Amino acid sequence: MALSTPVFGLSLPCLALLLLLDVPGAGAQEFPDFQLLQPEGAVSVSAGETLTLTCSVTGLAPVGPVKWFKGSGSGRQLVYATTGSFPRVTRAVNGADTDFTIRISDTRPEDAGIYHCVKFRKGSGADEEFRSGAGMAVSVSGQISTTGPCLFSSPALWIGLFLEKVLTAAFLLFLFLRSKGYPWVTRAVSGSDTDFTIRISDTRAEDAGIYHCVKFKKGSGGDEEFRSGTGTAVTVIGQISTTGPWLFFSLALWIGLFLEKVLTAAFFLFLRNKG
């Protein structure tokens, strides 16, 4: 038969062109050495574990991305692509040109399904599907509760709340003691039997006065004064307000409140992402 002989109204050259353009697998003729390697079969993971899905390509390939999908047909779900946000999915070898293996962290029951690694090629409009893997069936056993009891059983949350309350109590106690005027006194040489020098930190106007170092001796009834120093006169210049505005402008208080809120936000964000 001559090449120009019509077949169903079309010549053989036209039929060949249609086969290249429309028939699935025509890309194999354009890139005969290209292979997309995705292991067939099934894999099972427990909820919360990391799932690894393997895919690689070999040979000369058309220009275009490789993407991962769950399911098939028009309702398939995009799992990973080089562009976009996929919080739980990462490349096993970031930036590789031949290895497109991905890892899905913190797996959950709804991750179960059949995953396909798909090679696309650039088209005149949208990218066109060029080759697809046979698919890997994934099952997820167990259940991770991300609401209800989890909110109260999460150790991270309880640690955060505990730290919040400790910080709050510590800074409020600090403010209370300072407002009552109790001086912060420490020994200069802790535990010494001969040196009883003291240091009073954060002095204020009401700390002014005459200070005596007094030695006592044990008596039958109670301690009895044995010897007293002549006294040291102390004057304090200036004034530090220990109530009112000082309560709100205390650097320590603001740091404590800031840390509280950061901890609260961090742990509730953690719980939301788990959901």
Short mmCIF file of C-alpha atoms in Angstrom, two decimals:
data_model
loop_
_atom_site.label_atom_id
_atom_site.label_comp_id
_atom_site.label_asym_id
_atom_site.label_seq_id
_atom_site.Cartn_x
_atom_site.Cartn_y
_atom_site.Cartn_z
CA MET A 1 0.00 0.00 0.00
CA ALA A 2 1.38 3.44 -0.89
CA LEU A 3 2.05 5.85 1.93
CA SER A 4 -0.49 8.25 0.53
CA THR A 5 -3.26 5.62 0.50
CA PRO A 6 -6.12 6.90 2.73
CA VAL A 7 -7.08 4.81 5.75
CA PHE A 8 -10.44 5.79 7.23
CA GLY A 9 -10.02 9.08 5.40
CA LEU A 10 -6.48 9.79 6.70
CA SER A 11 -3.10 9.14 5.16
CA LEU A 12 -0.48 7.09 7.05
CA PRO A 13 1.72 10.15 7.77
CA CYS A 14 -1.27 11.82 9.44
CA LEU A 15 -2.02 8.71 11.48
CA ALA A 16 1.59 8.53 12.64
CA LEU A 17 1.45 12.17 13.71
CA LEU A 18 -1.76 11.55 15.64
CA LEU A 19 -0.19 8.58 17.39
CA LEU A 20 2.73 10.70 18.54
CA LEU A 21 0.49 13.49 19.76
CA ASP A 22 -2.48 11.68 21.29
CA VAL A 23 -1.72 8.10 22.11
CA PRO A 24 -0.46 7.34 25.64
CA GLY A 25 3.05 5.98 25.53
CA ALA A 26 4.05 8.08 22.55
CA GLY A 27 6.64 9.70 24.83
CA ALA A 28 8.43 6.36 24.94
CA GLN A 29 9.23 6.83 21.25
CA GLU A 30 10.59 10.33 21.86
CA PHE A 31 12.64 9.37 24.95
CA PRO A 32 13.25 5.62 24.61
CA ASP A 33 15.84 5.48 27.41
CA PHE A 34 13.66 7.19 30.02
CA GLN A 35 12.40 5.10 32.93
CA LEU A 36 10.40 6.06 35.99
CA LEU A 37 11.09 3.58 38.78
CA GLN A 38 8.52 3.32 41.56
CA PRO A 39 8.36 0.01 43.44
CA GLU A 40 5.01 -1.72 43.29
CA GLY A 41 3.38 -3.33 46.28
CA ALA A 42 2.14 -2.25 49.67
CA VAL A 43 3.61 -0.76 52.81
CA SER A 44 2.14 -0.40 56.29
CA VAL A 45 3.14 2.11 58.96
CA SER A 46 1.87 2.91 62.43
CA ALA A 47 0.23 6.28 63.06
CA GLY A 48 2.85 8.84 64.01
CA GLU A 49 5.72 7.15 62.16
CA THR A 50 7.55 8.49 59.09
CA LEU A 51 6.62 6.99 55.72
CA THR A 52 9.22 6.76 52.94
CA LEU A 53 8.01 6.53 49.32
CA THR A 54 10.69 5.70 46.74
CA CYS A 55 10.84 7.06 43.19
CA SER A 56 13.71 7.62 40.77
CA VAL A 57 14.20 8.34 37.08
CA THR A 58 16.87 7.27 34.60
CA GLY A 59 17.77 8.17 31.05
CA LEU A 60 17.12 11.28 28.98
CA ALA A 61 13.90 12.93 30.13
CA PRO A 62 11.74 15.78 28.83
CA VAL A 63 11.80 19.09 30.64
CA GLY A 64 9.21 19.14 33.42
CA PRO A 65 8.65 18.44 37.10
CA VAL A 66 8.08 15.22 39.03
CA LYS A 67 5.10 15.27 41.42
CA TRP A 68 3.53 12.88 43.91
CA PHE A 69 -0.21 12.17 44.05
CA LYS A 70 -2.49 10.09 46.24
CA GLY A 71 -5.20 8.38 44.22
CA SER A 72 -5.80 8.61 40.49
CA GLY A 73 -8.03 10.32 37.99
CA SER A 74 -9.48 13.80 38.28
CA GLY A 75 -9.95 13.47 42.06
CA ARG A 76 -6.34 12.64 42.88
CA GLN A 77 -4.69 14.66 45.65
CA LEU A 78 -1.37 16.44 45.18
CA VAL A 79 1.00 15.24 47.90
CA TYR A 80 4.27 16.89 46.91
CA ALA A 81 5.67 19.19 44.23
CA THR A 82 8.75 21.37 44.05
CA THR A 83 6.54 24.44 44.42
CA GLY A 84 3.94 24.90 47.12
CA SER A 85 3.68 24.20 50.84
CA PHE A 86 3.66 20.60 52.09
CA PRO A 87 4.44 20.80 55.85
CA ARG A 88 4.79 17.07 56.56
CA VAL A 89 6.45 16.06 53.29
CA THR A 90 10.17 16.43 52.51
CA ARG A 91 12.52 15.19 49.79
CA ALA A 92 14.86 12.41 50.91
CA VAL A 93 17.62 13.87 48.72
CA ASN A 94 16.92 17.56 48.44
CA GLY A 95 17.66 19.02 45.00
CA ALA A 96 18.46 15.67 43.33
CA ASP A 97 17.74 15.39 39.59
CA THR A 98 17.12 11.64 39.58
CA ASP A 99 15.97 10.69 43.08
CA PHE A 100 12.45 11.91 43.93
CA THR A 101 11.93 9.81 47.05
CA ILE A 102 9.81 11.59 49.65
CA ARG A 103 9.20 11.20 53.39
CA ILE A 104 5.85 11.87 55.04
CA SER A 105 6.29 12.52 58.75
CA ASP A 106 3.79 12.04 61.57
CA THR A 107 1.55 9.75 59.51
CA ARG A 108 -2.14 9.49 60.34
CA PRO A 109 -5.01 7.24 59.21
CA GLU A 110 -6.16 9.63 56.50
CA ASP A 111 -2.76 9.24 54.80
CA ALA A 112 -3.74 5.72 53.70
CA GLY A 113 -4.14 5.31 49.93
CA ILE A 114 -2.28 4.57 46.70
CA TYR A 115 0.58 6.95 45.94
CA HIS A 116 1.83 7.62 42.41
CA CYS A 117 5.08 9.26 41.34
CA VAL A 118 4.35 11.15 38.11
CA LYS A 119 6.70 12.75 35.58
CA PHE A 120 5.38 15.76 33.67
CA ARG A 121 6.68 17.57 30.63
CA LYS A 122 6.32 21.20 29.74
CA GLY A 123 3.48 21.86 27.34
CA SER A 124 2.29 24.89 25.45
CA GLY A 125 -0.15 25.53 28.29
CA ALA A 126 -0.18 23.47 31.45
CA ASP A 127 2.30 20.70 32.19
CA GLU A 128 1.33 17.41 30.56
CA GLU A 129 1.57 14.03 32.27
CA PHE A 130 4.39 12.05 30.66
CA ARG A 131 4.88 8.91 32.77
CA SER A 132 3.35 7.58 36.00
CA GLY A 133 4.51 4.97 38.47
CA ALA A 134 2.39 1.87 39.07
CA GLY A 135 1.52 3.09 42.57
CA MET A 136 2.34 2.10 46.14
CA ALA A 137 -0.51 1.12 48.45
CA VAL A 138 -0.08 2.61 51.92
CA SER A 139 -2.00 1.57 55.03
CA VAL A 140 -1.77 3.31 58.40
CA SER A 141 -2.59 1.38 61.56
CA GLY A 142 -3.53 2.93 64.90
CA GLN A 143 -5.00 6.29 65.70
CA ILE A 144 -3.55 9.55 66.96
CA SER A 145 -6.11 11.73 68.71
CA THR A 146 -5.44 15.36 67.91
CA THR A 147 -8.38 16.82 69.81
CA GLY A 148 -10.23 16.22 73.06
CA PRO A 149 -8.17 14.17 75.53
CA CYS A 150 -4.94 14.91 73.65
CA LEU A 151 -5.30 18.53 74.68
CA PHE A 152 -5.05 17.51 78.32
CA SER A 153 -2.72 14.50 78.05
CA SER A 154 0.04 16.17 76.03
CA PRO A 155 3.19 16.29 78.23
CA ALA A 156 4.45 19.25 76.24
CA LEU A 157 1.35 21.25 77.10
CA TRP A 158 1.57 20.43 80.81
CA ILE A 159 5.25 21.35 80.90
CA GLY A 160 4.45 24.66 79.21
CA LEU A 161 1.62 25.44 81.61
CA PHE A 162 3.79 24.48 84.60
CA LEU A 163 6.62 26.75 83.47
CA GLU A 164 4.13 29.56 82.91
CA LYS A 165 2.81 29.32 86.46
CA VAL A 166 6.29 29.03 87.99
CA LEU A 167 7.39 32.16 86.17
CA THR A 168 4.26 34.02 87.20
CA ALA A 169 4.60 33.00 90.85
CA ALA A 170 8.31 33.82 90.96
CA PHE A 171 7.92 37.31 89.56
CA LEU A 172 4.87 38.14 91.65
CA LEU A 173 6.74 36.96 94.77
CA PHE A 174 9.65 39.15 93.78
CA LEU A 175 7.36 42.16 93.44
CA PHE A 176 5.64 41.40 96.76
CA LEU A 177 8.89 41.17 98.70
CA ARG A 178 10.23 44.36 97.19
CA SER A 179 6.99 46.22 97.89
CA LYS A 180 7.26 45.12 101.55
CA GLY A 181 10.71 46.59 101.78
CA TYR A 182 12.59 43.40 102.70
CA PRO A 183 16.25 43.98 101.83
CA TRP A 184 18.17 41.50 99.70
CA VAL A 185 21.03 40.56 102.02
CA THR A 186 23.82 38.05 101.33
CA ARG A 187 27.01 37.06 103.13
CA ALA A 188 30.18 38.33 101.47
CA VAL A 189 32.00 35.14 102.52
CA SER A 190 29.39 32.41 102.81
CA GLY A 191 29.93 29.99 105.71
CA SER A 192 32.86 31.87 107.22
CA ASP A 193 33.29 31.62 111.03
CA THR A 194 35.19 34.91 111.29
CA ASP A 195 34.00 37.18 108.47
CA PHE A 196 30.36 38.30 108.84
CA THR A 197 30.43 41.03 106.19
CA ILE A 198 27.08 41.39 104.41
CA ARG A 199 25.94 42.93 101.13
CA ILE A 200 22.54 44.61 100.69
CA SER A 201 21.57 44.76 97.02
CA ASP A 202 19.15 47.12 95.30
CA THR A 203 19.27 49.71 98.08
CA ARG A 204 16.52 52.24 98.48
CA ALA A 205 15.86 55.36 100.52
CA GLU A 206 14.30 53.43 103.43
CA ASP A 207 17.53 51.40 103.84
CA ALA A 208 19.24 54.47 105.31
CA GLY A 209 20.16 54.17 109.00
CA ILE A 210 22.80 52.94 111.44
CA TYR A 211 23.72 49.26 111.13
CA HIS A 212 25.21 47.28 114.04
CA CYS A 213 26.94 43.92 113.91
CA VAL A 214 26.06 42.12 117.16
CA LYS A 215 27.51 38.94 118.70
CA PHE A 216 25.18 36.84 120.85
CA LYS A 217 25.83 34.02 123.29
CA LYS A 218 23.60 31.16 124.20
CA GLY A 219 21.76 31.67 127.49
CA SER A 220 19.56 29.45 129.60
CA GLY A 221 16.48 31.30 128.44
CA GLY A 222 17.46 32.59 125.03
CA ASP A 223 20.34 34.19 123.16
CA GLU A 224 21.92 37.09 125.06
CA GLU A 225 23.69 40.04 123.48
CA PHE A 226 27.41 39.66 124.12
CA ARG A 227 29.16 42.37 122.09
CA SER A 228 28.01 45.05 119.57
CA GLY A 229 29.84 47.09 117.01
CA THR A 230 29.80 50.88 117.20
CA GLY A 231 27.55 51.06 114.13
CA THR A 232 27.86 52.12 110.52
CA ALA A 233 25.77 55.05 109.33
CA VAL A 234 24.31 54.49 105.87
CA THR A 235 22.73 57.14 103.66
CA VAL A 236 20.90 56.41 100.42
CA ILE A 237 20.61 59.08 97.74
CA GLY A 238 17.57 59.13 95.43
CA GLN A 239 14.31 57.21 95.51
CA ILE A 240 13.03 54.02 93.83
CA SER A 241 9.28 53.64 93.78
CA THR A 242 8.31 50.11 94.80
CA THR A 243 4.59 50.41 94.02
CA GLY A 244 2.36 51.92 91.36
CA PRO A 245 4.14 52.52 88.04
CA TRP A 246 7.17 50.44 89.10
CA LEU A 247 4.95 47.36 89.08
CA PHE A 248 4.20 47.80 85.38
CA PHE A 249 7.59 48.97 84.19
CA SER A 250 9.61 46.28 85.96
CA LEU A 251 11.83 44.63 83.34
CA ALA A 252 11.64 41.33 85.20
CA LEU A 253 7.85 41.37 85.13
CA TRP A 254 7.67 42.08 81.41
CA ILE A 255 10.17 39.31 80.64
CA GLY A 256 8.13 36.87 82.70
CA LEU A 257 4.86 37.78 80.99
CA PHE A 258 6.50 37.61 77.57
CA LEU A 259 7.87 34.12 78.24
CA GLU A 260 4.46 32.99 79.45
CA LYS A 261 2.77 34.04 76.23
CA VAL A 262 5.51 32.59 74.02
CA LEU A 263 5.19 29.22 75.74
CA THR A 264 1.41 29.26 75.50
CA ALA A 265 1.44 30.19 71.79
CA ALA A 266 4.14 27.62 70.96
CA PHE A 267 2.37 24.67 72.56
CA PHE A 268 -1.07 25.52 71.19
CA LEU A 269 0.48 25.96 67.72
CA PHE A 270 2.04 22.52 68.16
CA LEU A 271 -1.38 21.03 68.97
CA ARG A 272 -3.03 22.77 66.01
CA ASN A 273 -0.41 21.46 63.58
CA LYS A 274 -0.94 17.96 64.98
CA GLY A 275 -4.53 18.30 63.86
#
